[in-house]
PDB file of C-alpha atoms in Angstrom:
ATOM      1  CA  MET C 876       6.959 -25.903 -42.635  1.00 66.00           C
ATOM      2  CA  ARG C 877       7.338 -22.402 -41.181  1.00 68.00           C
ATOM      3  CA  SER C 878       5.567 -20.790 -44.130  1.00 76.00           C
ATOM      4  CA  ARG C 879       2.648 -23.211 -43.706  1.00 79.00           C
ATOM      5  CA  LEU C 880       2.317 -22.303 -40.044  1.00 75.00           C
ATOM      6  CA  THR C 881       2.480 -18.598 -40.858  1.00 78.00           C
ATOM      7  CA  SER C 882      -0.138 -19.030 -43.554  1.00 79.00           C
ATOM      8  CA  LEU C 883      -2.421 -20.982 -41.213  1.00 85.00           C
ATOM      9  CA  ASP C 884      -1.908 -18.371 -38.509  1.00 81.00           C
ATOM     10  CA  ARG C 885      -2.957 -15.569 -40.864  1.00 85.00           C
ATOM     11  CA  ARG C 886      -5.990 -17.495 -42.142  1.00 85.00           C
ATOM     12  CA  ILE C 887      -7.241 -18.103 -38.604  1.00 85.00           C
ATOM     13  CA  PHE C 888      -6.622 -14.443 -37.765  1.00 82.00           C
ATOM     14  CA  ASP C 889      -8.631 -13.374 -40.826  1.00 80.00           C
ATOM     15  CA  LEU C 890     -11.492 -15.733 -39.854  1.00 85.00           C
ATOM     16  CA  ILE C 891     -11.668 -14.252 -36.364  1.00 82.00           C
ATOM     17  CA  ALA C 892     -11.330 -10.684 -37.652  1.00 82.00           C
ATOM     18  CA  SER C 893     -14.063 -11.041 -40.270  1.00 80.00           C
ATOM     19  CA  ARG C 894     -16.553 -12.866 -38.048  1.00 80.00           C
ATOM     20  CA  GLU C 895     -19.307 -10.984 -36.249  1.00 79.00           C
ATOM     21  CA  TRP C 896     -19.131 -11.464 -32.466  1.00 77.00           C
ATOM     22  CA  PRO C 897     -22.308  -9.773 -31.132  1.00 80.00           C
ATOM     23  CA  GLY C 898     -21.710  -9.494 -27.368  1.00 81.00           C
ATOM     24  CA  ALA C 899     -17.959  -9.261 -27.484  1.00 80.00           C
ATOM     25  CA  GLN C 900     -17.550  -5.870 -29.171  1.00 79.00           C
ATOM     26  CA  ARG C 901     -17.937  -3.964 -25.910  1.00 81.00           C
ATOM     27  CA  VAL C 902     -16.495  -6.530 -23.493  1.00 86.00           C
ATOM     28  CA  LEU C 903     -13.286  -7.880 -25.031  1.00 86.00           C
ATOM     29  CA  PRO C 904     -11.547  -4.579 -25.867  1.00 84.00           C
ATOM     30  CA  ARG C 905     -12.188  -3.414 -22.276  1.00 88.00           C
ATOM     31  CA  LEU C 906     -11.007  -6.729 -20.881  1.00 89.00           C
ATOM     32  CA  THR C 907      -7.778  -6.605 -22.858  1.00 89.00           C
ATOM     33  CA  ARG C 908      -7.122  -3.034 -21.682  1.00 88.00           C
ATOM     34  CA  SER C 909      -7.785  -4.027 -18.061  1.00 89.00           C
ATOM     35  CA  ALA C 910      -5.032  -6.639 -18.356  1.00 91.00           C
ATOM     36  CA  ASN C 911      -2.432  -4.071 -19.506  1.00 90.00           C
ATOM     37  CA  HIS C 912       0.680  -4.239 -17.314  1.00 90.00           C
ATOM     38  CA  GLY C 913      -0.922  -7.074 -15.310  1.00 90.00           C
ATOM     39  CA  LEU C 914      -3.374  -4.709 -13.585  1.00 93.00           C
ATOM     40  CA  LEU C 915      -6.316  -7.125 -13.828  1.00 95.00           C
ATOM     41  CA  TRP C 916      -4.291  -9.885 -12.191  1.00 94.00           C
ATOM     42  CA  CYS C 917      -2.858  -7.544  -9.544  1.00 93.00           C
ATOM     43  CA  GLY C 918      -6.390  -6.493  -8.663  1.00 94.00           C
ATOM     44  CA  ILE C 919      -7.589 -10.075  -8.375  1.00 93.00           C
ATOM     45  CA  ALA C 920      -4.548 -10.997  -6.292  1.00 94.00           C
ATOM     46  CA  ALA C 921      -5.019  -8.005  -3.985  1.00 94.00           C
ATOM     47  CA  GLY C 922      -8.697  -8.813  -3.516  1.00 92.00           C
ATOM     48  CA  ALA C 923      -7.976 -12.469  -2.802  1.00 89.00           C
ATOM     49  CA  ALA C 924      -5.183 -11.624  -0.381  1.00 88.00           C
ATOM     50  CA  ALA C 925      -7.301  -9.071   1.467  1.00 91.00           C
ATOM     51  CA  LEU C 926     -10.481 -11.129   1.707  1.00 88.00           C
ATOM     52  CA  GLY C 927      -9.489 -14.766   1.491  1.00 81.00           C
ATOM     53  CA  GLY C 928      -7.201 -15.610   4.364  1.00 85.00           C
ATOM     54  CA  ARG C 929      -3.898 -17.449   4.318  1.00 88.00           C
ATOM     55  CA  PRO C 930      -4.653 -19.950   1.488  1.00 87.00           C
ATOM     56  CA  ALA C 931      -5.830 -17.121  -0.761  1.00 89.00           C
ATOM     57  CA  ARG C 932      -2.728 -15.068   0.032  1.00 90.00           C
ATOM     58  CA  ARG C 933      -0.546 -18.048  -0.848  1.00 90.00           C
ATOM     59  CA  ALA C 934      -2.426 -18.539  -4.127  1.00 90.00           C
ATOM     60  CA  ALA C 935      -2.233 -14.825  -4.945  1.00 92.00           C
ATOM     61  CA  LEU C 936       1.493 -14.764  -4.230  1.00 92.00           C
ATOM     62  CA  ARG C 937       2.126 -17.833  -6.382  1.00 92.00           C
ATOM     63  CA  GLY C 938       0.014 -16.355  -9.192  1.00 94.00           C
ATOM     64  CA  MET C 939       1.884 -13.047  -9.065  1.00 95.00           C
ATOM     65  CA  ALA C 940       5.286 -14.769  -8.919  1.00 95.00           C
ATOM     66  CA  SER C 941       4.329 -16.837 -11.972  1.00 96.00           C
ATOM     67  CA  LEU C 942       3.149 -13.704 -13.764  1.00 95.00           C
ATOM     68  CA  ALA C 943       6.426 -11.916 -12.952  1.00 95.00           C
ATOM     69  CA  VAL C 944       8.527 -14.774 -14.354  1.00 95.00           C
ATOM     70  CA  ALA C 945       6.350 -14.990 -17.477  1.00 94.00           C
ATOM     71  CA  SER C 946       6.423 -11.244 -18.058  1.00 91.00           C
ATOM     72  CA  ALA C 947      10.186 -11.040 -17.620  1.00 92.00           C
ATOM     73  CA  THR C 948      10.715 -13.971 -19.980  1.00 91.00           C
ATOM     74  CA  VAL C 949       8.410 -12.621 -22.680  1.00 87.00           C
ATOM     75  CA  ASN C 950       9.704  -9.058 -22.543  1.00 84.00           C
ATOM     76  CA  THR C 951      13.424  -9.819 -22.298  1.00 85.00           C
ATOM     77  CA  LEU C 952      13.833 -12.982 -24.344  1.00 82.00           C
ATOM     78  CA  GLY C 953      10.680 -13.597 -26.367  1.00 73.00           C
ATOM     79  CA  LYS C 954       9.991 -10.250 -27.981  1.00 71.00           C
ATOM     80  CA  ARG C 955      13.656  -9.502 -28.577  1.00 73.00           C
ATOM     81  CA  SER C 956      14.528 -12.821 -30.162  1.00 76.00           C
ATOM     82  CA  VAL C 957      11.555 -13.044 -32.547  1.00 74.00           C
ATOM     83  CA  ARG C 958      10.759  -9.795 -34.341  1.00 74.00           C
ATOM     84  CA  ARG C 959       7.300 -10.383 -35.766  1.00 70.00           C
ATOM     85  CA  THR C 960       5.235  -7.509 -37.072  1.00 70.00           C
ATOM     86  CA  ARG C 961       1.731  -6.982 -35.756  1.00 70.00           C
ATOM     87  CA  PRO C 962      -1.228  -8.025 -37.929  1.00 73.00           C
ATOM     88  CA  LEU C 963      -2.677  -5.567 -40.394  1.00 67.00           C
ATOM     89  CA  LEU C 964      -5.881  -4.088 -39.018  1.00 67.00           C
ATOM     90  CA  ASP C 965      -7.712  -3.912 -42.348  1.00 67.00           C
ATOM     91  CA  ALA C 966      -9.941  -6.892 -41.541  1.00 70.00           C
ATOM     92  CA  VAL C 967     -10.658  -5.826 -37.936  1.00 66.00           C
ATOM     93  CA  PRO C 968     -13.731  -3.596 -37.496  1.00 64.00           C
ATOM     94  CA  ALA C 969     -12.850  -0.174 -36.071  1.00 63.00           C
ATOM     95  CA  ILE C 970     -15.058  -0.690 -32.991  1.00 63.00           C
ATOM     96  CA  ARG C 971     -12.871  -3.626 -31.909  1.00 69.00           C
ATOM     97  CA  ARG C 972      -9.494  -1.967 -32.380  1.00 64.00           C
ATOM     98  CA  LEU C 973      -7.553  -0.640 -29.434  1.00 62.00           C
ATOM     99  CA  HIS C 974      -7.234   3.133 -29.202  1.00 65.00           C
ATOM    100  CA  ARG C 975      -3.485   2.825 -28.601  1.00 72.00           C
ATOM    101  CA  GLN C 976      -1.862   0.105 -30.671  1.00 69.00           C
ATOM    102  CA  PRO C 977       1.138  -1.742 -29.208  1.00 64.00           C
ATOM    103  CA  TYR C 978       4.461  -1.083 -30.883  1.00 66.00           C
ATOM    104  CA  THR C 979       6.508  -4.051 -29.637  1.00 73.00           C
ATOM    105  CA  SER C 980       7.006  -7.317 -31.473  1.00 71.00           C
ATOM    106  CA  SER C 981       3.872  -9.377 -31.900  1.00 68.00           C
ATOM    107  CA  PHE C 982       5.485 -12.659 -30.841  1.00 82.00           C
ATOM    108  CA  PRO C 983       4.774 -13.885 -28.179  1.00 89.00           C
ATOM    109  CA  SER C 984       1.716 -12.368 -26.520  1.00 89.00           C
ATOM    110  CA  GLY C 985       2.614 -10.946 -23.131  1.00 90.00           C
ATOM    111  CA  HIS C 986      -1.057 -10.654 -22.163  1.00 91.00           C
ATOM    112  CA  ALA C 987      -1.635 -14.350 -22.844  1.00 95.00           C
ATOM    113  CA  ALA C 988       1.543 -15.293 -20.967  1.00 95.00           C
ATOM    114  CA  SER C 989       0.540 -13.249 -17.923  1.00 95.00           C
ATOM    115  CA  ALA C 990      -3.031 -14.536 -17.940  1.00 96.00           C
ATOM    116  CA  VAL C 991      -2.076 -18.202 -18.167  1.00 97.00           C
ATOM    117  CA  ALA C 992       0.810 -17.813 -15.708  1.00 96.00           C
ATOM    118  CA  PHE C 993      -1.428 -16.210 -13.092  1.00 97.00           C
ATOM    119  CA  ALA C 994      -4.297 -18.685 -13.494  1.00 97.00           C
ATOM    120  CA  THR C 995      -1.947 -21.683 -13.511  1.00 96.00           C
ATOM    121  CA  GLY C 996      -0.014 -20.418 -10.500  1.00 95.00           C
ATOM    122  CA  VAL C 997      -3.240 -19.941  -8.561  1.00 94.00           C
ATOM    123  CA  ALA C 998      -4.436 -23.389  -9.660  1.00 94.00           C
ATOM    124  CA  PHE C 999      -1.325 -24.993  -8.184  1.00 92.00           C
ATOM    125  CA  GLU C1000      -2.437 -23.715  -4.786  1.00 90.00           C
ATOM    126  CA  ASN C1001      -6.161 -24.279  -5.260  1.00 89.00           C
ATOM    127  CA  LYS C1002      -7.481 -26.078  -8.326  1.00 90.00           C
ATOM    128  CA  TRP C1003     -11.017 -24.644  -7.912  1.00 91.00           C
ATOM    129  CA  TRP C1004      -9.818 -21.052  -7.854  1.00 91.00           C
ATOM    130  CA  GLY C1005      -7.632 -21.778 -10.857  1.00 91.00           C
ATOM    131  CA  LEU C1006     -10.599 -23.319 -12.627  1.00 94.00           C
ATOM    132  CA  ALA C1007     -12.654 -20.196 -11.888  1.00 94.00           C
ATOM    133  CA  LEU C1008      -9.891 -17.999 -13.353  1.00 95.00           C
ATOM    134  CA  ALA C1009      -9.396 -20.126 -16.481  1.00 96.00           C
ATOM    135  CA  PRO C1010     -12.276 -18.558 -18.486  1.00 96.00           C
ATOM    136  CA  VAL C1011     -11.040 -15.061 -17.627  1.00 95.00           C
ATOM    137  CA  ALA C1012      -7.492 -15.965 -18.681  1.00 96.00           C
ATOM    138  CA  ALA C1013      -8.762 -17.569 -21.903  1.00 95.00           C
ATOM    139  CA  SER C1014     -10.876 -14.492 -22.638  1.00 94.00           C
ATOM    140  CA  VAL C1015      -7.906 -12.169 -22.172  1.00 95.00           C
ATOM    141  CA  ALA C1016      -5.827 -14.364 -24.491  1.00 94.00           C
ATOM    142  CA  PHE C1017      -8.567 -14.486 -27.137  1.00 91.00           C
ATOM    143  CA  SER C1018      -9.141 -10.736 -26.837  1.00 90.00           C
ATOM    144  CA  ARG C1019      -5.649 -10.143 -28.189  1.00 89.00           C
ATOM    145  CA  VAL C1020      -6.579 -11.782 -31.495  1.00 87.00           C
ATOM    146  CA  TYR C1021     -10.087 -10.301 -31.417  1.00 86.00           C
ATOM    147  CA  THR C1022      -8.757  -6.741 -31.149  1.00 83.00           C
ATOM    148  CA  GLY C1023      -6.247  -7.374 -33.939  1.00 83.00           C
ATOM    149  CA  VAL C1024      -2.979  -6.975 -32.042  1.00 85.00           C
ATOM    150  CA  HIS C1025      -1.813 -10.617 -32.210  1.00 86.00           C
ATOM    151  CA  TYR C1026      -1.953 -13.636 -34.442  1.00 87.00           C
ATOM    152  CA  PRO C1027      -3.318 -16.831 -32.836  1.00 91.00           C
ATOM    153  CA  GLY C1028       0.181 -18.346 -32.851  1.00 90.00           C
ATOM    154  CA  ASP C1029       1.467 -15.425 -30.798  1.00 90.00           C
ATOM    155  CA  VAL C1030      -1.233 -16.095 -28.205  1.00 93.00           C
ATOM    156  CA  LEU C1031      -0.550 -19.840 -28.101  1.00 93.00           C
ATOM    157  CA  ALA C1032       3.186 -19.243 -27.661  1.00 92.00           C
ATOM    158  CA  GLY C1033       2.503 -16.712 -24.917  1.00 93.00           C
ATOM    159  CA  ALA C1034       0.153 -19.138 -23.174  1.00 96.00           C
ATOM    160  CA  ALA C1035       2.779 -21.885 -23.317  1.00 95.00           C
ATOM    161  CA  LEU C1036       5.400 -19.541 -21.856  1.00 95.00           C
ATOM    162  CA  GLY C1037       2.963 -18.536 -19.117  1.00 96.00           C
ATOM    163  CA  ALA C1038       2.267 -22.141 -18.159  1.00 96.00           C
ATOM    164  CA  GLY C1039       5.999 -22.853 -18.214  1.00 95.00           C
ATOM    165  CA  ALA C1040       6.619 -19.909 -15.893  1.00 95.00           C
ATOM    166  CA  ALA C1041       4.067 -21.246 -13.401  1.00 95.00           C
ATOM    167  CA  PHE C1042       5.743 -24.663 -13.507  1.00 93.00           C
ATOM    168  CA  ALA C1043       9.149 -23.033 -12.992  1.00 93.00           C
ATOM    169  CA  VAL C1044       7.889 -21.151  -9.944  1.00 91.00           C
ATOM    170  CA  ARG C1045       6.441 -24.381  -8.589  1.00 87.00           C
ATOM    171  CA  GLY C1046       9.832 -26.008  -9.098  1.00 83.00           C
ATOM    172  CA  PHE C1047      11.588 -23.277  -7.095  1.00 81.00           C
ATOM    173  CA  ALA C1048       8.874 -22.978  -4.432  1.00 75.00           C
ATOM    174  CA  PRO C1049       6.943 -26.241  -4.049  1.00 74.00           C
ATOM    175  CA  THR C1050       3.283 -26.053  -3.118  1.00 72.00           C
ATOM    176  CA  ARG C1051       2.139 -27.327   0.278  1.00 69.00           C
ATOM    177  CA  ALA C1052       0.730 -30.405  -1.474  1.00 69.00           C
ATOM    178  CA  GLN C1053       4.202 -31.191  -2.904  1.00 66.00           C
ATOM    179  CA  LEU C1054       5.951 -31.026   0.475  1.00 64.00           C
ATOM    180  CA  ALA C1055       6.329 -34.201   2.500  1.00 58.00           C
ATOM    181  CA  PRO C1056       3.955 -34.481   5.456  1.00 63.00           C
ATOM    182  CA  PRO C1057       5.562 -33.737   8.851  1.00 63.00           C
TER     183      PRO C1057
END
């Protein structure tokens, strides 16, 4: 079963790598770099907190807390427990490759975990803001396969860990909607 999943993962990676994506060649590598170390999400959270009032600050805080839990989980447990090598870049056009390739384990994707954790955490506070962030989070996750640094399975696992982190944060700190009315 595992070998079938690995084979499917590599076939999907090869399909994405060999396909021409006209508008994405300039956008997705930049987007993936902007999400390094959570900087994209920190910037969005800072902007929301500064300009949006108390509900936006609450959403930004929940998003950042979810991102922190996801990042800690991926980097301490995920990448250390599953040592998966990064994909070979032969099929990825040079224009799409990152200038500095990651050296950590490929599984799971920390970028996907952070993106989904932040967007899900924000959505728990305000579903419309979360819905607005969902395409950005999905684009960051896809960009990891597009640039050749992750297999699709790595991204899906990272996304699942990110969503789980947001749910865990919600369990520790219930949203206002979860609290009983006064």
